[in-house]
Amino acid sequence: MPTAFVLPDARNENPDLSAAERSRILAKAALFAPPPAELSDGRRDLVGMSREQLINEMGKIGEAPFRAKQLWHWIYHQGLTDFALMENIARTLREKLAAHFLIGRPEVIANQVSEDQTRKMLLRFRDHESVETVYIPDLNENRGAVCLSSQVGCTLSCRFCHTGTQRLTRNLSAAEIVGQFMTMRDAYGEWPSPKGEIPRLLSNIVLMGMGEPLYNYENVATAVKIIMDGEGIGLSRRRITLSTSGVVPVMDRCGAELGVGLAVSLHAVRDDVRDVIVPLNRKYPISELIAACRRYPGASNARRITFEYVMLKGINDSEADARELVRLIAGIHAKINLIPFNPWPGSVYETSSGNAIRRFADVIMNAGYAAPVRTPRGRDILAACGQLKSAAQSH
Ligand code: SAH
Ligand code: SF4
């Protein structure tokens, strides 16, 4: 197993844990905690606070709860970062707010646009840790998805993933997760937020960047709730997809509390193969993972689960594998995204041939499932699936 292994917070709440075991887990989790909202000058960043926290902050400076509602609108609907522009707040209070708080953004360190218009930003946070955030436009439809990172690095060391070669440095805070989306919106001038479901260029979010979102569940959940709040950014759960490598106990919580779309990085249909390429499988094997998918809200009817399957030449791409895949997911409302392996410096695998991918897809489609082959996007700027890394490690 990977060394820096952090147990998901769902386990911290397990009533069967002994006090000693619980404190050991919490101590380990603290090692990877994001920086606090407070800056060295004492000001606190309002981005990433839940509505309750914001009300609480107002109380601390002697202001009424309705101020939190006003601020929420300016921060998340209008996208302001400057208190001075908040028209319905008196100047004296604006100055007081600016003395106590800020509305932060990560710093844009690099901003590259690929031949196919995919944009990759390297974003740096206050402690100088950085992640990559990608925007993938759908050029025919005038919409697109922002791919958010959830951790700096990853503990899980999947063998085909570039991020997996970078040890986990720390979890991202809710502010840093929401901040990635807000910074991308700044770049496309997409403030204020649309009323209701009016499509925009940044119409969808996928939590498929660096890190395992379900190993940083609390911060991811706070961020997703902020993004879904109808008085702010207002993106509905239907437009948000979270990708997990299969943290089974937290999948149930995610379904019950967030109800966002689920993508599962399956990648293999036999435990002996998946144990090697997705080491988390040794903890939560395929049978448990598929059972959790069946329990996920909507899996049997309303919403399809996306199974991601990276096509690795000679490893997981035979027709027998495809038939086994169909058998495994029988009864789950699903689509299978076939992802040609994206190489990165030092990677050991090869992409399956076009023929192998077609044969694999045919077996799945003949069983009645959609099996789109994901066209790699932004490969020229290393922005495609599994190619992301932080600044220090990329050269
Ligand atoms: N940690 C989460 C989300 C981030 S990875 C997860 O694993 O699901 C996003 C997707 O990219 C996953 O399906 C992952 O398996 C896939 N991926 C990783 N490396 C890849 C590579 N080199 N080529 C193609 N897909 C890759
Ligand atoms: Fe982590 Fe996902 Fe990469 Fe695996 S594929 S190492 S879980 S980011």
PDB file of C-alpha atoms and ligand atoms in Angstrom, residues 154-158 160-164 209-212 245 265 267 278, ligand 2:
ATOM      1  CA  CYS A 154      -2.495  11.945  -4.338  1.00  0.00           C
ATOM      2  CA  THR A 155      -1.961   9.064  -1.926  1.00  0.00           C
ATOM      3  CA  LEU A 156      -3.203   6.396  -4.244  1.00  0.00           C
ATOM      4  CA  SER A 157      -0.369   5.836  -6.737  1.00  0.00           C
ATOM      5  CA  CYS A 158      -2.380   4.416  -9.639  1.00  0.00           C
ATOM      6  CA  PHE A 160      -0.901   4.870 -15.107  1.00  0.00           C
ATOM      7  CA  CYS A 161      -1.432   8.308 -13.514  1.00  0.00           C
ATOM      8  CA  HIS A 162       1.075  11.152 -13.464  1.00  0.00           C
ATOM      9  CA  THR A 163      -0.505  12.751 -10.382  1.00  0.00           C
ATOM     10  CA  GLY A 164      -0.073   9.423  -8.620  1.00  0.00           C
ATOM     11  CA  GLY A 209      -8.229  16.785 -11.548  1.00  0.00           C
ATOM     12  CA  MET A 210      -5.423  16.058  -9.126  1.00  0.00           C
ATOM     13  CA  GLY A 211      -6.221  14.003  -6.064  1.00  0.00           C
ATOM     14  CA  GLU A 212      -8.908  11.682  -4.783  1.00  0.00           C
ATOM     15  CA  SER A 245     -11.042   5.584  -7.711  1.00  0.00           C
ATOM     16  CA  SER A 265     -12.437   4.777 -12.190  1.00  0.00           C
ATOM     17  CA  HIS A 267     -10.109   0.369 -15.276  1.00  0.00           C
ATOM     18  CA  VAL A 278      -5.394   0.898  -8.890  1.00  0.00           C
TER      19      VAL A 278
HETATM   20 FE1  SF4 B   2      -4.974   9.538  -7.552  1.00  0.00          FE
HETATM   21 FE2  SF4 B   2      -6.986   9.347  -9.355  1.00  0.00          FE
HETATM   22 FE3  SF4 B   2      -4.412   9.494 -10.156  1.00  0.00          FE
HETATM   23 FE4  SF4 B   2      -5.301   7.288  -8.947  1.00  0.00          FE
HETATM   24  S1  SF4 B   2      -5.986   8.111 -10.940  1.00  0.00           S
HETATM   25  S2  SF4 B   2      -3.341   8.343  -8.521  1.00  0.00           S
HETATM   26  S3  SF4 B   2      -6.715   8.145  -7.464  1.00  0.00           S
HETATM   27  S4  SF4 B   2      -5.537  11.098  -9.089  1.00  0.00           S
END
